Coordinates of C-alpha atoms in Angstrom, one line a residue:
X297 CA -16.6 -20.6 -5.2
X298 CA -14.6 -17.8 -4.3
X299 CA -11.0 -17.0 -5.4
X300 CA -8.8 -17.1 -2.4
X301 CA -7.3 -14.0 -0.9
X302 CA -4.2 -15.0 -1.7
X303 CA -4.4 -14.7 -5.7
X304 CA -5.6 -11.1 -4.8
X305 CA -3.2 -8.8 -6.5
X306 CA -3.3 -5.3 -6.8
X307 CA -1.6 -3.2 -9.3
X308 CA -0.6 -0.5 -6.9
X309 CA 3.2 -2.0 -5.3
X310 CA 1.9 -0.4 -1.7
X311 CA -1.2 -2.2 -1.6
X312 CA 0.0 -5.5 -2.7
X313 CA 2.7 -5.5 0.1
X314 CA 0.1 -4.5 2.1
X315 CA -2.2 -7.1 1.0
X316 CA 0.6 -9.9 2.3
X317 CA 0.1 -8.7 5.7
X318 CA -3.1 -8.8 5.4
X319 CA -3.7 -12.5 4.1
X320 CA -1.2 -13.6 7.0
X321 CA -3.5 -12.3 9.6
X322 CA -6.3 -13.5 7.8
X323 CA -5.5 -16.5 6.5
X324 CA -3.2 -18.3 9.1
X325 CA -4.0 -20.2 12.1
X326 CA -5.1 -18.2 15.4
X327 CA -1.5 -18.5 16.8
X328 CA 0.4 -17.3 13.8
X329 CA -2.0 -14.4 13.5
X330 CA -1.4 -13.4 17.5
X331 CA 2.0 -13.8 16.8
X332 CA 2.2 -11.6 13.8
X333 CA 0.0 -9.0 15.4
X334 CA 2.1 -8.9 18.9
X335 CA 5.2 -8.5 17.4
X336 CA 3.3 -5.6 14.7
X337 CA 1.6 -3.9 18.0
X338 CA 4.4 -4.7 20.5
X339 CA 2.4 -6.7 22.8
X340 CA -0.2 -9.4 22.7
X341 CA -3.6 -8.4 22.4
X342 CA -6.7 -10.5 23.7
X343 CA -8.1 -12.8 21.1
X344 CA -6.0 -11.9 18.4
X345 CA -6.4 -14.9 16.5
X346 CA -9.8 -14.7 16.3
X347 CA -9.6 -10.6 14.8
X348 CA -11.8 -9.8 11.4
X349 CA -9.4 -8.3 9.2
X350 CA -10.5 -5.8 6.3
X351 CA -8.7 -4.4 3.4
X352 CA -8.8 -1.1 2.0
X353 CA -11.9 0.1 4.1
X354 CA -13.7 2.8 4.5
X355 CA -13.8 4.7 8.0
X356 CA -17.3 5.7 8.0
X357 CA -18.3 9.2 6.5
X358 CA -14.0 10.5 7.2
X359 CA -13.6 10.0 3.3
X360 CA -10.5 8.1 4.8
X361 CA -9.8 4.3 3.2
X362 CA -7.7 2.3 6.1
X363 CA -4.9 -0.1 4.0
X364 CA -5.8 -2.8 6.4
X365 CA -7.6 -2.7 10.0
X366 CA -8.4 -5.9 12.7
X367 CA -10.7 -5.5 15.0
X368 CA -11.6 -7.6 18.1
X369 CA -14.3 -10.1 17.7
X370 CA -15.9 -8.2 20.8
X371 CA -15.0 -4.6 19.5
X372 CA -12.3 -4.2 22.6
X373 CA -9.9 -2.8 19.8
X374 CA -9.0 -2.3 16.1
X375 CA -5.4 -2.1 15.0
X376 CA -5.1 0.0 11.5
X377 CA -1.8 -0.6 8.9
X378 CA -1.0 2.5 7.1
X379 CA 1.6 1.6 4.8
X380 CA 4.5 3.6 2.7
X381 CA 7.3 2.3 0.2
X382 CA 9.1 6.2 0.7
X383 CA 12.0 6.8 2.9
X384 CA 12.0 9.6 4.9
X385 CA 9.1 11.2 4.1
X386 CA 6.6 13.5 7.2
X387 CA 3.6 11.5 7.4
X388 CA 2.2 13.9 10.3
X389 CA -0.9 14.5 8.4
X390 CA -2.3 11.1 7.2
X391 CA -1.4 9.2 10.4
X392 CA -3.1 11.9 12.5
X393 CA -6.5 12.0 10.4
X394 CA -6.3 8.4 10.2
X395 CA -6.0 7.6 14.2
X396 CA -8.5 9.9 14.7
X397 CA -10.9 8.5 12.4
X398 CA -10.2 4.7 13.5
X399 CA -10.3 5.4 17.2
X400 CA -14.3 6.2 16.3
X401 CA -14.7 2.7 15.8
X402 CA -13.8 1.1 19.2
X403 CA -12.3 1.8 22.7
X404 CA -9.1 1.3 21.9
X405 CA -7.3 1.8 18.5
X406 CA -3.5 1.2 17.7
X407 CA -1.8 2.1 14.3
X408 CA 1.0 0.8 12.9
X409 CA 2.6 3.0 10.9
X410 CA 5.1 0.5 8.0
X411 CA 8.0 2.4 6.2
X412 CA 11.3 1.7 5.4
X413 CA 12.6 3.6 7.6
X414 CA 14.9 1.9 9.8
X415 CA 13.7 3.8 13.0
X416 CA 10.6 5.8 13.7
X417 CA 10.5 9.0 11.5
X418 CA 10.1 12.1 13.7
X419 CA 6.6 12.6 12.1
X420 CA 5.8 8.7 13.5
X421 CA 7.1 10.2 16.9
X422 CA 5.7 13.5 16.8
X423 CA 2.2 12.4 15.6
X424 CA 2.0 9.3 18.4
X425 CA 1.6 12.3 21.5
X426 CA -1.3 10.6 23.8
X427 CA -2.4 8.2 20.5
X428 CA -1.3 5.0 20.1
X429 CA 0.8 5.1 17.2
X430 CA 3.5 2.6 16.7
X431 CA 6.1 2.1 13.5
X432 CA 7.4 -1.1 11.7
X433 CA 9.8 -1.1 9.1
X434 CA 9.6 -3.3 6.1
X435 CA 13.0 -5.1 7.3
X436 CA 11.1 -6.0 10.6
X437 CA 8.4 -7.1 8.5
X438 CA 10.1 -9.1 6.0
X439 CA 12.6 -10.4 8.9
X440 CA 9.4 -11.9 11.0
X441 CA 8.4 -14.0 8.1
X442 CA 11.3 -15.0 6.9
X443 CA 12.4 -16.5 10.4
X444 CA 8.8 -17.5 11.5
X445 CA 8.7 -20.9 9.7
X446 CA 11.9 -22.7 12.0
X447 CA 11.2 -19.9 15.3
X448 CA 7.3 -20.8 15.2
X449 CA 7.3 -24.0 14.3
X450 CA 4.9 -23.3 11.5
X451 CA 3.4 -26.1 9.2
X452 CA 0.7 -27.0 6.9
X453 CA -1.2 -23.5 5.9
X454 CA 1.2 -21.4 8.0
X455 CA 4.1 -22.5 6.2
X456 CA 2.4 -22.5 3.1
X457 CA 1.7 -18.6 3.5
X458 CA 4.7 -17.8 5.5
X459 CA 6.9 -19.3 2.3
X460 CA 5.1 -17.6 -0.6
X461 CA 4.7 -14.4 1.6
X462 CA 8.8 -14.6 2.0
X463 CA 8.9 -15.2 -2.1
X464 CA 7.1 -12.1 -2.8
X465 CA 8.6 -9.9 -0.9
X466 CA 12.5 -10.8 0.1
X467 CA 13.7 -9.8 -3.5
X468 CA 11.1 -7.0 -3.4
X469 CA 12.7 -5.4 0.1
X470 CA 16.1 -5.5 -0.9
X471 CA 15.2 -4.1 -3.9
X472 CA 13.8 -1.6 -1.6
X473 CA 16.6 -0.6 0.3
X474 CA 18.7 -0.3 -2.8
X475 CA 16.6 3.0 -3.6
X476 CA 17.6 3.9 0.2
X477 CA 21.1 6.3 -0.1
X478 CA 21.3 7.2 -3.8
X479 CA 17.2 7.8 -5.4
X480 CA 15.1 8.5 -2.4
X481 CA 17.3 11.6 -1.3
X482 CA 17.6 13.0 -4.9
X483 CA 14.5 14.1 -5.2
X484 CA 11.8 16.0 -2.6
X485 CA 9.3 14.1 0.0
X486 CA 6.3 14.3 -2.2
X487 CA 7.6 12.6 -5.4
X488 CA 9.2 10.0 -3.1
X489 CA 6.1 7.8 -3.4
X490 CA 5.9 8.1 -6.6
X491 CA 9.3 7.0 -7.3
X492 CA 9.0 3.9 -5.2
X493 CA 5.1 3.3 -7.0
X494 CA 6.9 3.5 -10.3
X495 CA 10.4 1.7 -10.0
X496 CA 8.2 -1.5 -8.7
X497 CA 5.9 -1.1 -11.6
X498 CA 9.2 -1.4 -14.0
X499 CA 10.5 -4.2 -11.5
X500 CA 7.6 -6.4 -11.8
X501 CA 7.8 -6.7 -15.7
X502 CA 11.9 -7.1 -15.3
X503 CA 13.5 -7.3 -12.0
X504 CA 15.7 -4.8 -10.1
X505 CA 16.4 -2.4 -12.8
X506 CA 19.8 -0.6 -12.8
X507 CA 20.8 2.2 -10.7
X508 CA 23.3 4.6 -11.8
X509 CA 24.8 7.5 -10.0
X510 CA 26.7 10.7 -11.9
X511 CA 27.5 14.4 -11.0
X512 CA 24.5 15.3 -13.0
X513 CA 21.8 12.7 -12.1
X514 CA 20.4 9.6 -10.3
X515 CA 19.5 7.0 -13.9
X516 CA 17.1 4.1 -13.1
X517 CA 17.5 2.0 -16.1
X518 CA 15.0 -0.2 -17.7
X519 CA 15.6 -3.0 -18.4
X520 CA 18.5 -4.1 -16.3
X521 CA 20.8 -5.1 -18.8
X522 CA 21.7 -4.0 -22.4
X523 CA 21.6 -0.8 -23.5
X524 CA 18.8 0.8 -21.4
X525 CA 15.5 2.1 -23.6
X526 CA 13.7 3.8 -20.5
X527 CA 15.2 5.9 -17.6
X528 CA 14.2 7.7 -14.7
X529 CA 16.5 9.8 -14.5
X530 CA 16.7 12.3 -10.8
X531 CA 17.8 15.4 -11.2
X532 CA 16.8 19.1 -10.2
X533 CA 15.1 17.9 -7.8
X534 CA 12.2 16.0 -10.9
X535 CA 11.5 13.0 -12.1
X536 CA 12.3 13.0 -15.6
X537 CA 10.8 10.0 -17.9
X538 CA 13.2 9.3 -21.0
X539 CA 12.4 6.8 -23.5
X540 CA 14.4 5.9 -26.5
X541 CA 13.1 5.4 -30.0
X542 CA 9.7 6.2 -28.8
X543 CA 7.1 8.8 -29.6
X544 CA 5.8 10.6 -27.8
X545 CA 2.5 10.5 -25.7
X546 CA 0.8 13.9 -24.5
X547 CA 3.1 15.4 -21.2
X548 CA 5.9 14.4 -23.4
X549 CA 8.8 16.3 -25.5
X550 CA 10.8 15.1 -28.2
X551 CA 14.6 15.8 -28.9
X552 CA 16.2 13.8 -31.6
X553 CA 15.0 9.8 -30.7
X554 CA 13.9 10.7 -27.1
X555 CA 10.9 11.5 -25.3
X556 CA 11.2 12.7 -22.1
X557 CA 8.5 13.8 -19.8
X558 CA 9.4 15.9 -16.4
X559 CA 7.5 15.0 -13.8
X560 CA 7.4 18.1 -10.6
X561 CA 4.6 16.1 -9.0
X562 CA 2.4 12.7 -8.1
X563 CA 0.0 14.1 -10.2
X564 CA 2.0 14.5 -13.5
X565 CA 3.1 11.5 -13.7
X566 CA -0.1 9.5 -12.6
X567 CA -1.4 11.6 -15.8
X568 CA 1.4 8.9 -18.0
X569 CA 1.2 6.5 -15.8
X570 CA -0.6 3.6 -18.0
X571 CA 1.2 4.9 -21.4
X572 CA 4.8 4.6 -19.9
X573 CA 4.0 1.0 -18.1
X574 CA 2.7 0.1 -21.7
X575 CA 5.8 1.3 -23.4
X576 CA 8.5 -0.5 -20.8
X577 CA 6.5 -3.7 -21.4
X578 CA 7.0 -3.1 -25.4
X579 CA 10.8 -3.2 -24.9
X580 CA 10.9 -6.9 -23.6
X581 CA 10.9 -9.6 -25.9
X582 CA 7.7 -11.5 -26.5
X583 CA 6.9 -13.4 -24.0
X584 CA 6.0 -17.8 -24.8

């Protein structure tokens, strides 16, 4: 028998949020899923319930993977989910090769663009032109689900879904937000992914780890409370990893009982990635 969708996890923060939307439309009843699609779309779209819904697929020969797309049952139209976790950030490129790649696939294509921004960023705006580009923030998102169950009536698997959907992510999008005026601007647009990818990584081992705020630095402290043993630390515009009593992996430099790697880009710190998610779960205590 298959595993549900629902115990589908992913390790990357982006695509699990991602993957909540996704098992909604899926997963609910046909008027929970036209509900949850008009108000992602901004109108109500024929035979929505009734949509096939993919994950992570592939857009033909584009080398482009959609984070979610639901097409008509009779091809009329696909809606794609491109999804972000960084404020603020020009997404000009990715939305325009992925519209153009979707809109292959059927008469009509609408993409929803998901950020945390609280309005359209000008790169949603400039991109949209004569496409059909539309943007959501993960408020809106988190907002709809948490108010669906009472506004929509919802019961039996609706309200099962709706509920654990509005567990994960409520503490998740506030924790969000908290990243909003002192991390996100502290360093430049093409680390900001990686900062949201990493703080959740921390978060789902201990939850909402401390922000602090100097003259010299933004400190994202792991864990939460106690003396902290891992930081992210902001400043001069990089991501610098310090750990405390720890040794050092390869990317990292030693002073006196801390390592600290400097991260200028995605790319250096995806290369530590699994060595400093190993070391953050080391400083909790054992689990039972």
């Amino acid at each position: 028998m298959p595993v549900p969708r629902l115990f589908e996890v992913s390790p990357d923060p982006r695509e699990a949020w991602i993957h909540v939307i996704a098992t909604i439309l899926s997963s609910g009843t046909d008027r929970t899923t036209a509900a949850f699609l008009a108000d992602l779309v901004g109108e109500e779209l024929a035979d929505a319930g009734s949509a096939t819904v993919s994950e992570f697929r592939p857009l033909k020969e584009s080398g482009i993977v959609a984070d979610a797309t639901l097409r008509a049952r009779d091809g009329a139209w696909t809606v794609g989910l491109y999804g972000s976790l960084s404020f603020d950030v020009d997404h000009t490129a990715e939305l325009t090769a992925f519209y153009d790649a979707l809109a292959a696939t059927a008469d009509r294509c609408i993409v929803v663009a998901i950020t945390p921004d609280r309005r359209a960023p000008a790169s949603v705006e400039a991109t949209a032109g004569g496409r059909e580009i539309v943007h959501r923030s993960w408020q809106r998102i988190r907002d709809w689900i948490e108010e669906r169950p009472e506004r929509g009536a919802a019961e039996g698997t609706d309200l099962m879904l709706l509920r654990e959907a509005d567990y994960y992510l409520k503490g998740r999008v506030a924790d969000l937000y908290r990243l909003e005026e002192a991390a996100m601007p502290a360093i430049p647009q093409e680390l900001r992914p990686t900062l949201a990818a990493a703080y959740f990584e921390l978060s789902a081992l201990a939850p909402s780890p401390r922000i602090e705020v100097s003259d010299e630095e933004v400190a994202i402290c792991f864990p939460r409370t106690g003396d902290p043993t891992m930081v992210l630390a902001l400043r001069d515009q990089k991501l610098h990893v310090r750990l405390h009593g720890g040794e050092a992996a390869p990317g990292f430099t030693t002073e006196g009982d801390t390592a600290t790697m400097v991260a200028g880009s995605d790319e250096d710190y995806l290369a530590a990635r699994s060595w400093i998610k190993g070391q953050a779960r080391e400083l909790l205590p054992p689990r039972r």
